[in-house]
Short mmCIF file of C-alpha atoms in Angstrom, two decimals:
data_model
loop_
_atom_site.label_atom_id
_atom_site.label_comp_id
_atom_site.label_asym_id
_atom_site.label_seq_id
_atom_site.Cartn_x
_atom_site.Cartn_y
_atom_site.Cartn_z
CA MET A 1 -16.00 -11.99 4.43
CA ASN A 2 -12.59 -13.63 4.10
CA ILE A 3 -9.79 -12.30 1.94
CA SER A 4 -10.38 -14.28 -1.29
CA THR A 5 -14.07 -13.35 -1.23
CA LEU A 6 -13.38 -9.70 -0.40
CA ALA A 7 -10.87 -9.48 -3.25
CA ILE A 8 -13.70 -10.38 -5.65
CA HIS A 9 -16.79 -8.90 -3.99
CA GLY A 10 -15.39 -6.03 -1.88
CA GLY A 11 -16.31 -2.38 -2.44
CA LEU A 12 -18.16 -1.50 -5.62
CA THR A 13 -18.57 -4.34 -8.08
CA GLY A 14 -19.88 -4.46 -11.62
CA ASP A 15 -22.40 -2.08 -13.08
CA GLY A 16 -25.86 -2.08 -11.52
CA SER A 17 -27.66 -0.69 -14.56
CA SER A 18 -26.46 -3.24 -17.13
CA GLY A 19 -25.70 -6.24 -14.92
CA ALA A 20 -22.07 -6.27 -16.10
CA THR A 21 -19.95 -8.07 -13.53
CA ALA A 22 -16.75 -6.15 -14.31
CA VAL A 23 -16.39 -2.58 -13.05
CA PRO A 24 -16.88 -0.23 -16.04
CA ILE A 25 -13.92 1.82 -17.25
CA VAL A 26 -15.05 5.42 -16.97
CA GLN A 27 -12.56 6.86 -19.43
CA THR A 28 -13.27 10.54 -19.04
CA VAL A 29 -11.46 13.67 -17.96
CA SER A 30 -14.43 15.50 -16.51
CA TYR A 31 -18.08 15.27 -15.42
CA ALA A 32 -20.96 17.45 -16.64
CA TYR A 33 -23.59 19.06 -14.38
CA ASP A 34 -26.96 20.47 -15.40
CA THR A 35 -26.64 23.76 -13.58
CA ALA A 36 -23.91 26.20 -12.54
CA GLN A 37 -25.13 25.90 -8.94
CA GLU A 38 -24.72 22.10 -8.88
CA ILE A 39 -21.10 22.16 -9.98
CA ALA A 40 -20.39 25.10 -7.65
CA ASP A 41 -21.80 23.06 -4.74
CA VAL A 42 -19.52 20.13 -5.58
CA PHE A 43 -16.49 22.42 -5.81
CA ALA A 44 -17.39 23.94 -2.45
CA GLY A 45 -17.79 20.50 -0.89
CA LYS A 46 -21.46 21.13 -0.22
CA ALA A 47 -22.50 18.15 -2.36
CA PRO A 48 -20.72 14.94 -3.33
CA GLY A 49 -19.80 14.43 -6.95
CA TYR A 50 -17.02 13.92 -9.44
CA ILE A 51 -15.27 17.00 -10.81
CA TYR A 52 -12.14 15.97 -12.65
CA THR A 53 -10.37 12.60 -12.94
CA ARG A 54 -7.19 14.05 -11.41
CA ILE A 55 -9.19 14.30 -8.15
CA ALA A 56 -11.49 11.27 -8.39
CA ASN A 57 -12.90 8.85 -10.97
CA PRO A 58 -15.63 6.18 -10.60
CA THR A 59 -13.42 3.26 -11.77
CA THR A 60 -10.67 4.38 -9.42
CA THR A 61 -13.23 4.79 -6.61
CA ALA A 62 -14.19 1.12 -7.02
CA LEU A 63 -10.51 0.17 -6.67
CA GLU A 64 -10.07 2.43 -3.64
CA LEU A 65 -13.07 0.99 -1.83
CA ARG A 66 -11.91 -2.58 -2.45
CA LEU A 67 -8.34 -1.90 -1.36
CA ALA A 68 -9.58 -0.15 1.80
CA GLU A 69 -11.66 -3.23 2.65
CA LEU A 70 -8.80 -5.62 1.90
CA GLU A 71 -6.45 -3.67 4.18
CA ASP A 72 -9.16 -3.25 6.82
CA GLY A 73 -8.68 0.51 6.44
CA ILE A 74 -11.03 3.48 6.71
CA GLY A 75 -10.30 4.78 3.21
CA CYS A 76 -7.91 4.77 0.28
CA VAL A 77 -6.49 7.06 -2.37
CA ALA A 78 -5.21 5.34 -5.52
CA THR A 79 -2.29 6.91 -7.36
CA SER A 80 -0.49 6.74 -10.71
CA SER A 81 2.37 4.66 -9.28
CA GLY A 82 3.77 3.31 -6.03
CA MET A 83 6.25 6.18 -5.96
CA ALA A 84 3.39 8.67 -6.38
CA ALA A 85 1.73 7.03 -3.36
CA ILE A 86 4.86 7.29 -1.21
CA ALA A 87 5.65 10.84 -2.40
CA SER A 88 2.06 11.99 -1.70
CA VAL A 89 1.99 10.46 1.80
CA VAL A 90 5.37 11.78 2.82
CA MET A 91 4.91 15.24 1.29
CA GLY A 92 1.53 15.36 3.03
CA LEU A 93 3.27 14.87 6.37
CA VAL A 94 6.67 16.59 6.28
CA LYS A 95 7.78 20.17 5.88
CA THR A 96 11.22 21.69 5.40
CA GLY A 97 13.41 20.94 8.42
CA ASP A 98 11.47 17.80 9.41
CA GLU A 99 12.99 14.34 9.72
CA ILE A 100 12.08 10.83 8.61
CA ILE A 101 13.28 7.49 9.94
CA ALA A 102 13.34 4.68 7.40
CA ALA A 103 14.62 1.13 7.25
CA SER A 104 17.74 0.63 5.17
CA GLY A 105 17.58 -2.08 2.52
CA MET A 106 14.40 -0.79 0.95
CA PHE A 107 13.42 -0.22 -2.68
CA ALA A 108 15.96 2.10 -4.38
CA GLY A 109 13.24 4.45 -5.64
CA THR A 110 12.03 5.10 -2.09
CA VAL A 111 15.58 5.58 -0.83
CA SER A 112 16.26 8.04 -3.65
CA LEU A 113 13.05 9.96 -2.90
CA PHE A 114 13.97 10.27 0.77
CA LYS A 115 17.65 10.95 0.28
CA SER A 116 17.86 13.01 -2.89
CA THR A 117 14.49 14.53 -3.77
CA LEU A 118 13.30 15.29 -0.22
CA GLY A 119 16.87 16.17 0.70
CA ARG A 120 16.58 19.08 -1.77
CA PHE A 121 13.79 20.44 0.43
CA ALA A 122 15.91 20.06 3.59
CA VAL A 123 14.03 17.00 4.84
CA LYS A 124 16.51 14.65 6.50
CA THR A 125 16.13 10.88 6.52
CA THR A 126 17.94 8.60 8.95
CA PHE A 127 18.23 5.05 7.66
CA VAL A 128 18.39 2.34 10.31
CA ASP A 129 18.90 -1.42 10.34
CA SER A 130 15.37 -2.68 10.94
CA ALA A 131 16.64 -5.88 12.57
CA ASP A 132 17.60 -3.78 15.59
CA VAL A 133 14.47 -1.96 16.80
CA LYS A 134 16.49 0.07 19.30
CA GLN A 135 17.92 1.98 16.34
CA PHE A 136 14.46 3.43 15.61
CA THR A 137 14.18 4.74 19.17
CA LYS A 138 17.70 6.15 19.03
CA ALA A 139 17.04 7.98 15.75
CA ILE A 140 13.90 9.80 16.94
CA SER A 141 14.28 13.54 17.49
CA GLY A 142 11.81 16.33 18.13
CA LYS A 143 11.73 16.91 14.36
CA THR A 144 10.85 13.33 13.37
CA LYS A 145 7.45 13.21 11.68
CA LEU A 146 7.18 9.61 10.49
CA ILE A 147 8.71 6.14 10.39
CA PHE A 148 8.71 4.23 7.11
CA VAL A 149 9.38 0.50 6.62
CA GLU A 150 8.66 -2.19 4.06
CA ALA A 151 6.90 -5.31 5.43
CA ILE A 152 9.63 -7.29 3.67
CA GLY A 153 12.60 -5.11 2.69
CA ASN A 154 13.37 -5.30 -0.99
CA PRO A 155 16.09 -6.46 -1.60
CA ARG A 156 17.45 -6.86 1.95
CA MET A 157 14.62 -9.35 2.66
CA ASP A 158 14.44 -8.20 6.27
CA VAL A 159 11.17 -8.36 8.18
CA PRO A 160 10.80 -5.46 10.61
CA ASP A 161 9.06 -6.09 13.91
CA ILE A 162 6.04 -3.98 12.90
CA PRO A 163 4.27 -4.09 16.31
CA ALA A 164 7.46 -2.96 18.11
CA VAL A 165 8.20 -0.20 15.57
CA ALA A 166 4.56 0.97 15.75
CA GLU A 167 4.87 1.23 19.52
CA ILE A 168 8.04 3.33 19.16
CA ALA A 169 6.30 5.62 16.64
CA HIS A 170 3.21 6.01 18.80
CA ARG A 171 5.27 6.80 21.89
CA ALA A 172 6.56 9.78 19.88
CA ASN A 173 3.00 10.49 18.65
CA ILE A 174 4.06 10.01 15.01
CA PRO A 175 2.64 7.61 12.39
CA LEU A 176 4.20 4.39 11.12
CA ILE A 177 3.91 3.90 7.37
CA VAL A 178 4.29 0.38 6.01
CA ASP A 179 4.91 -0.43 2.36
CA ASN A 180 2.93 -3.64 1.84
CA THR A 181 3.81 -4.12 -1.84
CA VAL A 182 5.84 -7.33 -1.51
CA THR A 183 3.53 -8.94 1.05
CA THR A 184 0.04 -7.66 0.08
CA PRO A 185 -2.95 -7.88 2.46
CA VAL A 186 -3.00 -11.62 1.78
CA LEU A 187 0.12 -12.07 3.92
CA ILE A 188 -0.37 -9.19 6.35
CA LYS A 189 -2.77 -6.38 7.09
CA PRO A 190 -0.24 -4.04 8.73
CA GLY A 191 -2.99 -2.00 10.39
CA ARG A 192 -3.77 -4.98 12.62
CA PHE A 193 -0.19 -4.78 13.92
CA GLY A 194 -0.28 -1.06 14.63
CA ALA A 195 0.66 0.55 11.29
CA ASP A 196 -1.10 3.83 10.62
CA ILE A 197 -0.78 4.16 6.85
CA VAL A 198 -0.24 1.40 4.31
CA VAL A 199 1.17 2.13 0.85
CA HIS A 200 1.35 -0.09 -2.21
CA SER A 201 2.87 -0.22 -5.60
CA THR A 202 -0.15 -1.90 -7.14
CA SER A 203 1.94 -2.51 -10.29
CA LYS A 204 3.37 -5.60 -8.55
CA PHE A 205 1.37 -8.46 -7.02
CA ILE A 206 -1.97 -6.60 -6.97
CA ASN A 207 -1.92 -6.09 -10.73
CA GLY A 208 -0.12 -9.39 -10.93
CA HIS A 209 0.38 -9.50 -14.67
CA GLY A 210 2.86 -6.71 -15.36
CA THR A 211 0.29 -4.71 -17.34
CA ALA A 212 -0.24 -1.42 -15.48
CA ILE A 213 1.53 1.03 -13.17
CA GLY A 214 -0.31 2.16 -10.05
CA GLY A 215 -0.14 2.83 -6.35
CA ALA A 216 -2.38 3.18 -3.31
CA ILE A 217 -2.50 4.84 0.10
CA ILE A 218 -4.70 3.37 2.84
CA ASP A 219 -5.39 4.99 6.20
CA THR A 220 -5.80 2.16 8.72
CA GLY A 221 -7.61 4.41 11.18
CA ASN A 222 -5.06 3.78 13.94
CA TYR A 223 -3.53 7.28 14.09
CA ASN A 224 -5.53 10.01 15.77
CA TRP A 225 -5.01 12.98 13.45
CA LYS A 226 -6.86 15.27 15.85
CA THR A 227 -4.28 14.86 18.58
CA GLY A 228 -1.34 14.19 16.27
CA VAL A 229 1.68 16.36 15.54
CA PHE A 230 0.37 17.69 12.20
CA GLU A 231 -1.31 21.02 12.88
CA ASP A 232 -2.87 21.53 9.44
CA ILE A 233 -4.28 18.00 9.37
CA SER A 234 -5.77 18.23 12.86
CA LYS A 235 -7.52 21.42 11.74
CA SER A 236 -9.18 19.55 8.88
CA CYS A 237 -10.58 17.02 11.42
CA GLU A 238 -13.32 19.60 11.95
CA GLY A 239 -14.91 18.75 8.62
CA ALA A 240 -13.41 15.40 7.77
CA GLY A 241 -13.32 13.63 11.12
CA ARG A 242 -11.21 10.47 11.14
CA LEU A 243 -10.74 10.85 7.38
CA ALA A 244 -8.73 14.05 7.91
CA PHE A 245 -5.49 12.73 6.41
CA LEU A 246 -7.16 11.30 3.32
CA ALA A 247 -9.11 14.54 2.87
CA HIS A 248 -5.83 16.45 3.26
CA LEU A 249 -4.39 14.33 0.45
CA ARG A 250 -7.44 14.42 -1.82
CA ASN A 251 -8.08 18.13 -1.40
CA LEU A 252 -4.51 19.36 -1.39
CA ILE A 253 -1.42 17.18 -1.83
CA TYR A 254 -2.72 14.51 -4.23
CA ARG A 255 -4.78 17.08 -6.10
CA ASP A 256 -1.84 19.46 -6.46
CA LEU A 257 0.89 16.92 -7.28
CA GLY A 258 -1.30 15.33 -9.96
CA GLY A 259 -0.30 11.70 -9.45
CA CYS A 260 -3.78 10.33 -10.19
CA ALA A 261 -4.55 6.77 -11.24
CA ALA A 262 -5.58 6.24 -14.86
CA PRO A 263 -9.11 4.70 -15.11
CA MET A 264 -7.88 1.93 -17.43
CA ASN A 265 -5.13 1.07 -14.95
CA SER A 266 -7.60 1.04 -12.05
CA PHE A 267 -9.66 -1.48 -14.03
CA LEU A 268 -6.58 -3.67 -14.56
CA MET A 269 -5.79 -3.48 -10.82
CA LEU A 270 -9.35 -4.55 -9.96
CA GLN A 271 -9.04 -7.45 -12.34
CA GLY A 272 -5.74 -8.45 -10.79
CA LEU A 273 -7.15 -8.17 -7.27
CA GLU A 274 -9.78 -10.82 -7.99
CA THR A 275 -7.15 -13.57 -8.12
CA LEU A 276 -4.67 -12.07 -5.63
CA ALA A 277 -5.16 -14.59 -2.81
CA GLY A 278 -4.79 -17.64 -5.04
CA ARG A 279 -1.77 -16.19 -6.80
CA MET A 280 -0.02 -15.23 -3.55
CA ALA A 281 -0.43 -18.78 -2.24
CA LYS A 282 1.28 -20.15 -5.36
CA HIS A 283 4.01 -17.44 -5.39
CA CYS A 284 4.85 -18.27 -1.74
CA GLU A 285 4.77 -22.03 -2.28
CA SER A 286 7.08 -21.94 -5.31
CA ALA A 287 9.42 -19.34 -3.76
CA GLU A 288 9.91 -21.57 -0.72
CA LYS A 289 10.63 -24.59 -2.93
CA LEU A 290 13.05 -22.58 -5.07
CA ALA A 291 14.82 -21.23 -1.97
CA GLN A 292 15.26 -24.80 -0.70
CA PHE A 293 16.49 -25.98 -4.08
CA LEU A 294 19.03 -23.15 -4.31
CA ARG A 295 20.22 -23.68 -0.74
CA GLY A 296 20.89 -27.32 -1.51
CA HIS A 297 22.79 -26.51 -4.72
CA PRO A 298 26.57 -26.83 -4.32
CA LYS A 299 27.33 -23.89 -6.64
CA VAL A 300 25.06 -21.41 -4.87
CA SER A 301 26.95 -19.36 -2.24
CA TRP A 302 23.98 -18.07 -0.29
CA VAL A 303 20.17 -17.76 -0.35
CA ASN A 304 18.11 -15.11 1.42
CA TYR A 305 14.44 -15.97 1.85
CA PRO A 306 12.58 -15.24 5.11
CA GLY A 307 10.47 -18.37 4.64
CA LEU A 308 13.49 -20.65 5.15
CA GLU A 309 13.55 -22.17 8.62
CA ASP A 310 17.11 -21.07 9.40
CA ASN A 311 16.54 -17.50 8.20
CA GLU A 312 16.90 -14.91 10.99
CA PHE A 313 13.41 -13.55 10.21
CA HIS A 314 11.66 -16.92 9.96
CA SER A 315 9.96 -16.67 13.35
CA ARG A 316 8.71 -13.20 12.45
CA THR A 317 7.11 -14.51 9.26
CA ALA A 318 5.21 -16.92 11.50
CA LYS A 319 4.07 -14.06 13.72
CA LEU A 320 3.23 -11.54 10.99
CA PHE A 321 2.61 -13.46 7.75
CA ASP A 322 1.06 -16.66 9.06
CA GLY A 323 4.25 -18.52 8.20
CA ARG A 324 4.47 -17.47 4.54
CA GLY A 325 7.68 -15.98 3.18
CA GLY A 326 6.45 -14.11 0.12
CA GLY A 327 7.28 -14.52 -3.57
CA LEU A 328 10.64 -12.77 -3.60
CA LEU A 329 14.12 -14.13 -2.82
CA THR A 330 17.74 -13.26 -3.44
CA PHE A 331 20.72 -15.52 -3.92
CA GLY A 332 24.42 -15.29 -4.79
CA LEU A 333 26.81 -17.26 -6.95
CA GLY A 334 29.90 -15.71 -5.36
CA GLU A 335 30.88 -13.33 -8.17
CA ARG A 336 29.35 -10.57 -10.27
CA ASP A 337 30.39 -12.30 -13.51
CA LYS A 338 28.60 -15.49 -12.51
CA ALA A 339 25.46 -13.50 -11.65
CA PHE A 340 25.59 -11.88 -15.09
CA ARG A 341 26.14 -15.22 -16.83
CA PHE A 342 23.27 -16.76 -14.85
CA ILE A 343 20.91 -13.97 -15.97
CA ASP A 344 22.12 -14.36 -19.56
CA SER A 345 21.49 -18.12 -19.38
CA VAL A 346 17.95 -18.38 -18.01
CA LYS A 347 15.46 -19.26 -20.73
CA LEU A 348 12.09 -19.13 -18.99
CA ALA A 349 12.71 -16.32 -16.49
CA LYS A 350 12.72 -12.74 -17.76
CA ASN A 351 15.48 -10.27 -16.96
CA LEU A 352 13.61 -7.11 -16.07
CA ALA A 353 13.00 -4.51 -13.36
CA ASN A 354 9.67 -5.53 -11.83
CA LEU A 355 8.27 -8.05 -9.38
CA GLY A 356 4.98 -9.77 -8.68
CA ASP A 357 4.34 -10.81 -12.28
CA THR A 358 2.90 -14.16 -13.42
CA ARG A 359 6.32 -14.76 -14.97
CA THR A 360 9.45 -15.56 -13.00
CA LEU A 361 11.68 -12.48 -13.09
CA VAL A 362 15.40 -12.11 -12.39
CA ILE A 363 17.59 -9.04 -12.10
CA HIS A 364 21.05 -8.00 -10.92
CA PRO A 365 20.08 -5.20 -8.47
CA CYS A 366 23.62 -3.84 -8.03
CA SER A 367 24.04 -2.81 -11.70
CA THR A 368 20.41 -1.83 -12.32
CA ILE A 369 17.92 -0.69 -9.65
CA PHE A 370 20.74 0.36 -7.29
CA HIS A 371 23.28 1.54 -9.90
CA GLU A 372 23.11 5.21 -8.80
CA PHE A 373 24.29 4.39 -5.28
CA SER A 374 27.96 4.20 -4.22
CA PRO A 375 29.48 0.86 -3.19
CA TYR A 376 29.32 2.05 0.45
CA GLU A 377 25.61 2.89 0.14
CA GLN A 378 24.94 -0.40 -1.64
CA LYS A 379 26.61 -2.24 1.22
CA GLN A 380 24.39 -0.42 3.73
CA MET A 381 21.38 -1.53 1.70
CA ALA A 382 22.70 -5.13 1.65
CA VAL A 383 23.11 -5.07 -2.14
CA THR A 384 26.08 -7.22 -3.12
CA GLU A 385 27.94 -7.63 -6.42
CA ASP A 386 26.93 -11.28 -6.71
CA MET A 387 23.24 -10.82 -5.78
CA VAL A 388 20.48 -12.00 -8.08
CA ARG A 389 16.93 -11.04 -7.13
CA VAL A 390 14.16 -13.42 -8.12
CA SER A 391 10.43 -12.78 -8.24
CA VAL A 392 9.08 -16.31 -8.39
CA GLY A 393 6.27 -16.61 -10.93
CA LEU A 394 3.27 -18.84 -11.41
CA GLU A 395 4.81 -21.31 -13.86
CA ASP A 396 4.95 -24.97 -12.77
CA PHE A 397 7.68 -25.15 -10.14
CA GLU A 398 9.50 -27.98 -11.92
CA ASP A 399 9.98 -25.76 -14.99
CA ILE A 400 11.32 -22.86 -12.90
CA ARG A 401 13.68 -25.24 -11.06
CA ASP A 402 14.95 -26.80 -14.31
CA ASP A 403 15.54 -23.36 -15.84
CA PHE A 404 17.55 -22.25 -12.79
CA ALA A 405 19.47 -25.55 -12.69
CA GLN A 406 20.60 -25.28 -16.31
CA ALA A 407 21.47 -21.56 -15.94
CA ILE A 408 23.58 -22.25 -12.82
CA GLU A 409 25.42 -25.05 -14.64
CA THR A 410 26.06 -22.78 -17.64
CA SER A 411 27.22 -19.81 -15.56
CA CYS A 412 29.33 -21.72 -13.03
CA GLY A 413 30.68 -24.47 -15.31
CA ASP A 414 34.39 -25.19 -15.03
CA MET B 1 -35.40 8.26 18.38
CA ASN B 2 -33.21 11.37 18.58
CA LEU B 3 -29.91 11.40 16.70
CA ILE B 4 -27.33 14.03 15.85
CA VAL B 5 -26.84 13.82 12.09
CA ASN B 6 -24.08 16.01 10.64
CA GLY B 7 -24.25 18.17 13.73
CA ASN B 8 -28.06 18.66 13.59
CA GLU B 9 -30.55 17.19 16.07
CA THR B 10 -32.70 14.82 14.05
CA ASN B 11 -35.71 12.76 15.04
CA VAL B 12 -36.32 9.47 13.25
CA ASP B 13 -39.14 6.96 13.53
CA GLY B 14 -38.40 3.59 15.13
CA GLU B 15 -35.17 1.60 15.04
CA LEU B 16 -32.81 2.21 12.14
CA THR B 17 -29.59 0.72 10.83
CA VAL B 18 -26.94 2.97 9.30
CA ASN B 19 -27.99 1.81 5.81
CA GLU B 20 -31.62 2.69 6.59
CA LEU B 21 -30.58 6.12 7.86
CA LEU B 22 -28.70 6.75 4.61
CA THR B 23 -31.93 6.08 2.70
CA GLU B 24 -34.11 7.94 5.19
CA GLN B 25 -31.91 11.03 5.00
CA ASN B 26 -31.81 10.82 1.20
CA VAL B 27 -28.00 10.90 1.22
CA LYS B 28 -26.61 11.53 -2.23
CA MET B 29 -24.23 8.97 -3.75
CA PRO B 30 -24.49 6.58 -0.76
CA GLU B 31 -21.86 4.29 -2.31
CA MET B 32 -19.37 7.13 -1.88
CA VAL B 33 -20.11 8.13 1.69
CA SER B 34 -18.07 7.25 4.73
CA VAL B 35 -19.91 7.13 8.01
CA GLU B 36 -18.54 8.22 11.36
CA LEU B 37 -20.57 6.95 14.32
CA ASN B 38 -19.74 8.61 17.64
CA GLY B 39 -16.30 9.58 16.35
CA GLN B 40 -15.39 6.19 14.88
CA ILE B 41 -15.35 5.37 11.16
CA LEU B 42 -17.59 2.40 10.37
CA ARG B 43 -16.43 -0.26 7.94
CA ARG B 44 -18.69 -0.30 4.88
CA SER B 45 -19.57 -3.92 5.67
CA GLU B 46 -20.99 -2.73 9.01
CA PHE B 47 -23.54 -0.29 7.52
CA GLU B 48 -26.19 -2.97 7.22
CA SER B 49 -25.70 -4.58 10.62
CA THR B 50 -25.10 -1.49 12.78
CA LYS B 51 -28.24 -0.37 14.62
CA LEU B 52 -28.42 3.21 15.82
CA ASN B 53 -29.15 4.11 19.42
CA GLU B 54 -30.77 7.12 21.06
CA GLY B 55 -28.37 10.09 21.08
CA ASP B 56 -25.90 8.66 18.56
CA ALA B 57 -23.86 11.21 16.59
CA VAL B 58 -23.63 10.31 12.91
CA GLU B 59 -21.53 12.14 10.32
CA PHE B 60 -21.70 11.45 6.62
CA LEU B 61 -18.26 12.18 5.18
CA TYR B 62 -17.02 12.49 1.61
CA PHE B 63 -13.48 13.14 0.54
CA MET B 64 -13.95 13.16 -3.17
CA GLY B 65 -14.87 16.72 -4.06
CA GLY B 66 -12.86 19.85 -4.59
CA GLY B 67 -13.21 21.62 -1.30
CA HIS B 68 -14.35 20.40 2.08
CA ALA B 69 -15.14 16.89 3.08
CA SER B 70 -18.29 16.80 5.10
CA GLU B 71 -22.00 16.92 4.43
CA ARG B 72 -21.95 19.28 7.41
CA ALA B 73 -20.82 21.94 4.91
CA THR B 74 -24.44 22.10 3.71
CA ASP B 75 -25.43 23.66 7.05
#
């Protein structure tokens, strides 16, 4: 099946007993068994079954199976948020004294997790410029346990050479984790380019309507956990085979951290998934048109969108994303004050901290999402004082363009 | 045909697909099971089309419970 079909029909669909086409919301904490022996067998792993929604839930299972199919993975664990997904994956792989290599210019929440929270447990992260793959090789030490990149860096808008970075990771026998939130499996299935684990904030394009927080972890099946550098995970290969990492999460890390997906949210993600492919096509089309409009505008200082032909990552979007540049772009009006006035002047677009919504969204990253970082750190992450980030929505392009045109005139008027 | 199912030598009648083996072996909650065939995880979409061959090693795996992750734990 192709991606639009899979997004609707993949994994578990509907409810066999009633004929309902939507996946039922199983809004329960726990699951009753007839006998003490039956529940004991499930706890011991001797029989399959649901125990407690913190560990697994039927609505969430339907989401997990569909996401695994969409990413061409061997399995998935859905989480309460994208950050819960990243935290679970990374804490499932690193121990005190270990090291991470990550691209700079990524989502501030991920940078903060790596730098501050994991730093408290003596896990060191080296941030590298993903445009220069040699920096990944240079940063690897005997303590490095994983490489983490975003398929399109938010807000740097860089596109790492995923096949080259995967090769570097695999030469060191460590996994490459790719955050596919901004691109979704519609633009790229990172596993096909060598990524070992894919993570998502499903709150963004997958949900698509700004109605629920969620995340997901997909094992692409590329990394051999049996011969990998993670002793405790290779031990669990005995019972779990190729699913060892996901079992390690489900039975330990995810279970213990408690970042489970809410059944209602899993339902909303499934509903969003059904239209993902069509929405992504429109997001990409309008983002490219808006990038071209902004580039041609005399009062706009710069535009950063990988789908533009003269963008340094344009050829990579052709190689990795089938020529599509995604629904996100950044641009500058030269000064912080102008950026503020622009945001104050848009009428259609919403000023809020999210992306991937039906609505066009704008934000000033420097004073919001990245406010806790020093000017030096912001510079390293390519966040500038005049930057406006735009998540291009599904409104008619002409209306988005007219809104931006009037807001630029208002904010940059003489 | 002789197969190794969850580590046990198993004899089945005639040719079987993975889906048919799931039914034949009375696997509980088949919608939840992952199948490893000769060390490789099968995509769910391949269950129906994948025919088993003499000597194949098949593992039914779950990672949804509280403890272990394999049907092998029933041994």
